GROMACS .gro file of C-alpha atoms in nm:
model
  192
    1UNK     CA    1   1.361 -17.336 -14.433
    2UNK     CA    2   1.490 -17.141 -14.130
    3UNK     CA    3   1.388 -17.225 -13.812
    4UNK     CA    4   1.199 -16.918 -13.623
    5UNK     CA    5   1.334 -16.768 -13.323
    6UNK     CA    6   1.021 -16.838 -13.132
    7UNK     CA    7   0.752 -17.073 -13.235
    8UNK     CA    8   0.520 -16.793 -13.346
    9UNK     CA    9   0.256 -16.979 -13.478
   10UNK     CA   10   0.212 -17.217 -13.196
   11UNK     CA   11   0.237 -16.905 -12.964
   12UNK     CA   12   0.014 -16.680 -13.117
   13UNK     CA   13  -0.251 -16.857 -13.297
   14UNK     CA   14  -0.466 -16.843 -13.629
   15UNK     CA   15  -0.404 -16.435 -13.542
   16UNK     CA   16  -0.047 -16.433 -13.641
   17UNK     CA   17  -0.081 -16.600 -14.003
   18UNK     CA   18  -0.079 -16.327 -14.264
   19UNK     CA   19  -0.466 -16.290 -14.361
   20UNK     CA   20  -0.537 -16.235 -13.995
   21UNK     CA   21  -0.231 -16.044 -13.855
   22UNK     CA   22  -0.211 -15.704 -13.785
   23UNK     CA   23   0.097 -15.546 -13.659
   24UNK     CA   24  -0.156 -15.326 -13.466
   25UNK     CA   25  -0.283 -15.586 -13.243
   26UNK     CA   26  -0.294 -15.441 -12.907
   27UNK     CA   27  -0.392 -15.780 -12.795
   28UNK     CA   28  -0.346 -16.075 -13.083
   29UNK     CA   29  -0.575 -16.317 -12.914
   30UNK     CA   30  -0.853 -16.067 -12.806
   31UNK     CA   31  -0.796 -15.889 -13.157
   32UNK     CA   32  -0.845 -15.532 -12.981
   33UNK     CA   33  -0.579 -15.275 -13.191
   34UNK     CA   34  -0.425 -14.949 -13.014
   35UNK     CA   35  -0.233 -14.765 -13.264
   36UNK     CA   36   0.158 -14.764 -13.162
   37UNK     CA   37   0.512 -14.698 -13.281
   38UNK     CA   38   0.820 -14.996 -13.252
   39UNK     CA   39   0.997 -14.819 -12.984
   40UNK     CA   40   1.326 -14.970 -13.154
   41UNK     CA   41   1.245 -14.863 -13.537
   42UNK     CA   42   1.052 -14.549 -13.453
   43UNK     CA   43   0.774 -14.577 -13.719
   44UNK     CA   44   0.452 -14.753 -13.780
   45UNK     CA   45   0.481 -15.137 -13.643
   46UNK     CA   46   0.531 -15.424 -13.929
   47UNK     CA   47   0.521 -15.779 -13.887
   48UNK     CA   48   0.919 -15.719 -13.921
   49UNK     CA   49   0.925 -15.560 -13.590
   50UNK     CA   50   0.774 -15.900 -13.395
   51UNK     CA   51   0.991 -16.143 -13.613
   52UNK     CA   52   1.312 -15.918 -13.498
   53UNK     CA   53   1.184 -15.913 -13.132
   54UNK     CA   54   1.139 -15.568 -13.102
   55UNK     CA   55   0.790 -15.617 -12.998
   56UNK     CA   56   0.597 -15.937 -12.858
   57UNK     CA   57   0.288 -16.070 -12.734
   58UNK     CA   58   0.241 -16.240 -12.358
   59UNK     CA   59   0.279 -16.594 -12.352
   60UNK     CA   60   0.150 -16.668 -12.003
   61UNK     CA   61  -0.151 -16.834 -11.957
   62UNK     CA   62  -0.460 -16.713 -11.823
   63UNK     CA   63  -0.850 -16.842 -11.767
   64UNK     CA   64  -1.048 -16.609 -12.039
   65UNK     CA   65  -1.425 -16.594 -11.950
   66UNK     CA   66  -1.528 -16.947 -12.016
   67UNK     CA   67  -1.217 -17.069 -11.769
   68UNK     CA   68  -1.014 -17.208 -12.084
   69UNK     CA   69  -0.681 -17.149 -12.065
   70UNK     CA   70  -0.535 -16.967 -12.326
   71UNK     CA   71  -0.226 -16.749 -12.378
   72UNK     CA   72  -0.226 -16.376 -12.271
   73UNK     CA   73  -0.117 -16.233 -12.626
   74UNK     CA   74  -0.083 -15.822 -12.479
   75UNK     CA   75   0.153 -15.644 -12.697
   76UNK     CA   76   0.524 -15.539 -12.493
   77UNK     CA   77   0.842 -15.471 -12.610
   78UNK     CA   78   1.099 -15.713 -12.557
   79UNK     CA   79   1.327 -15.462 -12.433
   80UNK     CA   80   1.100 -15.367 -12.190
   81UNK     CA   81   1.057 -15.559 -11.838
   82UNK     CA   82   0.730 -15.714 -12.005
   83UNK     CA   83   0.384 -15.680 -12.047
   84UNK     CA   84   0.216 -15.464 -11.763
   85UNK     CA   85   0.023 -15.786 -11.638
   86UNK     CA   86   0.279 -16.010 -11.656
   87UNK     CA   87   0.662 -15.878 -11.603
   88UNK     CA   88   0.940 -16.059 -11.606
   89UNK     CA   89   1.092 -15.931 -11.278
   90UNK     CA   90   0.797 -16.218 -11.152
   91UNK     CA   91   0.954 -16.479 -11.378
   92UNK     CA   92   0.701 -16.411 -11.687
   93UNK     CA   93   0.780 -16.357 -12.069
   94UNK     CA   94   1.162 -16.468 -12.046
   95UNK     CA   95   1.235 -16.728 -12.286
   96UNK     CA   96   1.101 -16.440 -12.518
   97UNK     CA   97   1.429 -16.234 -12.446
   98UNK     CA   98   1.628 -16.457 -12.375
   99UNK     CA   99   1.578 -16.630 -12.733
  100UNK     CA  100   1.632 -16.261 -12.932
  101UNK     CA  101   1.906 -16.162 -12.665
  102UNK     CA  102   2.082 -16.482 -12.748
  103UNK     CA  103   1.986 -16.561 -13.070
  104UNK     CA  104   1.921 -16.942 -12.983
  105UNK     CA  105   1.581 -17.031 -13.112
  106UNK     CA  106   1.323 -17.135 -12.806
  107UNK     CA  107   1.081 -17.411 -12.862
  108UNK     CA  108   0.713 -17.436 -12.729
  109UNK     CA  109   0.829 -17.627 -12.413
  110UNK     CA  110   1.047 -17.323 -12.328
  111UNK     CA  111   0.722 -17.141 -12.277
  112UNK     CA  112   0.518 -17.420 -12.085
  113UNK     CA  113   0.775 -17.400 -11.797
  114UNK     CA  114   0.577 -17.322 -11.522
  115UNK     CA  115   0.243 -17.460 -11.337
  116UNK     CA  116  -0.035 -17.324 -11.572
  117UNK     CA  117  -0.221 -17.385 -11.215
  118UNK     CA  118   0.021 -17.169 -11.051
  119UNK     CA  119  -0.165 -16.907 -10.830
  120UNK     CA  120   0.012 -16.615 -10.988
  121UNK     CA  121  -0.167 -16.691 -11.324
  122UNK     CA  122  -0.500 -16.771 -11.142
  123UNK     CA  123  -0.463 -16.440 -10.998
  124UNK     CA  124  -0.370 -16.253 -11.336
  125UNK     CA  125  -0.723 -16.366 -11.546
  126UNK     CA  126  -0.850 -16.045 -11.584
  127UNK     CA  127  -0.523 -15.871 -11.697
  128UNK     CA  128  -0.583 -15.615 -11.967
  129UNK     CA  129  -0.749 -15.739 -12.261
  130UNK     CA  130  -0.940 -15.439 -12.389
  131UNK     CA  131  -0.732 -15.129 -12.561
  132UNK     CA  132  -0.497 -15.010 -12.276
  133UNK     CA  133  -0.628 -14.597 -12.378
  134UNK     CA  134  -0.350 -14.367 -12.223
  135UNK     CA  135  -0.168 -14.671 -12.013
  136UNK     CA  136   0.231 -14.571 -12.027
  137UNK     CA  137   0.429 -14.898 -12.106
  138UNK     CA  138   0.724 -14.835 -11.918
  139UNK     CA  139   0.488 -14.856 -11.524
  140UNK     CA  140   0.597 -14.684 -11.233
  141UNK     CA  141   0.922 -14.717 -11.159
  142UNK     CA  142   0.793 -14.685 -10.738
  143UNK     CA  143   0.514 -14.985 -10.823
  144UNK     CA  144   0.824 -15.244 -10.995
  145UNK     CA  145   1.078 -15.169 -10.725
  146UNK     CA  146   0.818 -15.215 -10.441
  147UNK     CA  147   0.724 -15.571 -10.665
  148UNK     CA  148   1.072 -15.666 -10.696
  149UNK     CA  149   1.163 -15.613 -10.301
  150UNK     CA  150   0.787 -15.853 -10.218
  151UNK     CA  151   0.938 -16.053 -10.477
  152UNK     CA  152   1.289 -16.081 -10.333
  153UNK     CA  153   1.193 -16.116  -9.971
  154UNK     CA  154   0.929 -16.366 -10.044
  155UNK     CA  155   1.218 -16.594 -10.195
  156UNK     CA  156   1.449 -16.507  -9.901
  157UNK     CA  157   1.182 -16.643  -9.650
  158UNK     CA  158   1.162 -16.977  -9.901
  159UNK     CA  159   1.537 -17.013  -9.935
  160UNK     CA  160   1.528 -16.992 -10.325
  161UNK     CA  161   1.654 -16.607 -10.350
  162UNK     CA  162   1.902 -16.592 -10.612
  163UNK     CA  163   2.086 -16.203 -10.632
  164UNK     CA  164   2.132 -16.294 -10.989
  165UNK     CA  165   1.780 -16.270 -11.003
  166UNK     CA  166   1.731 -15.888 -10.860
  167UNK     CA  167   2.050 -15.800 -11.050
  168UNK     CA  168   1.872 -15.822 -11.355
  169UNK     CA  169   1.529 -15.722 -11.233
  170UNK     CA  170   1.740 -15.373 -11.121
  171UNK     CA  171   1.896 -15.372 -11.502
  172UNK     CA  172   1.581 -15.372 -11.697
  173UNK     CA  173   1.436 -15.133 -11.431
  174UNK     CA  174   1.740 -14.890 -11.557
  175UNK     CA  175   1.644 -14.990 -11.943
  176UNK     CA  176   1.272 -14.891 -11.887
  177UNK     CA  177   1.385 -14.557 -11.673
  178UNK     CA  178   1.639 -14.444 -11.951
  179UNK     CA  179   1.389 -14.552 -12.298
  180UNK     CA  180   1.111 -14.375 -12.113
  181UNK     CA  181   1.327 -14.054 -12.109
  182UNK     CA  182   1.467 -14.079 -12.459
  183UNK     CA  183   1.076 -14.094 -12.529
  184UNK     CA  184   0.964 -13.806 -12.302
  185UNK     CA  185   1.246 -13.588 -12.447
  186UNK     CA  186   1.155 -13.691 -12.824
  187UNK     CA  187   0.794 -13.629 -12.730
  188UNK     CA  188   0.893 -13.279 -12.585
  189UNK     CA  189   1.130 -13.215 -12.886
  190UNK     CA  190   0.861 -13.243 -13.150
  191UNK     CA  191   0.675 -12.892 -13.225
  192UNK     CA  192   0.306 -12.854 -13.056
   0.00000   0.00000   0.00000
């Protein structure tokens, strides 16, 4: 038996086994769908397209209503800088790419890093859990660079900045920019 690449099943829940998945999960722990293309196959989403991380769920934890903490579990690509709540330019969601990017399998404890008391997940609780309607996935490129800079000069003022860090936070910021064009010009390609 081969080993998955990320411990789905612990991840995700009873809502990844087969009788309850739905590659149309906008949201696997919430269950809300929003009908979506695999931005890396082009077609209808399969189960195929999470188990080749072209597509993921958030894996950070958040209070739901009755202040249990549970995972996220809103859809992103994994080519993307992460889900709109939750992106990885604040440290969220990357032992996701890292496993596919690498190809070394992650186990659960790779996604139990942090403080599940940590203030930035207190703060995140009511991140989107019903379907996102119109919400672009790629953000505003204005919004993530003015997040990175807080981000960067609240490390500088703690000592921990790392340029490694806002290297790559500038590098999936170029990713999102150019896959959002590809997508604007396929969208403006097709006929009316």
């Amino acid at each position: 038996m081969t080993r998955d690449i990320i411990p789905f099943s612990e991840l995700y829940g009873e809502n990844w086994s087969r009788p309850n998945f739905d590659p149309h999960f906008d949201n696997i722990r919430t269950r809300t769908k929003y009908l979506h293309h695999c931005s890396q196959c082009r077609k209808i989403p399969k189960r195929s397209c999470y188990t080749k991380g072209h597509m993921a769920f958030c894996t950070v934890h958040i209070k739901d209503k009755d202040s249990n903490w549970v995972r996220h579990g809103q859809r992103f690509t994994v080519q993307s800088g992460g889900c709109d709540a939750h992106p990885r330019v604040q440290g969220y969601n990357h032992a996701i790419a890292d496993a596919f990017k690498t190809g070394v399998p992650a186990g659960i404890e790779a996604f139990d890093e942090y403080d599940r008391r940590d203030e930035r997940a207190e703060l995140t609780a009511d991140a989107h859990t019903e379907p996102r309607g119109d919400t672009p996935a790629t953000g505003d490129a204005e919004s993530i660079l003015a997040e990175a800079d807080a981000e960067a000069e609240d490390q500088i003022e703690k000592g921990e900045y790392d340029p490694e860090v806002t290297v790559k936070a500038l590098r999936e910021l170029a990713n999102r920019k150019k896959w959002a064009e590809k997508d604007r010009r396929k969208g403006t390609s097709k006929p009316a």
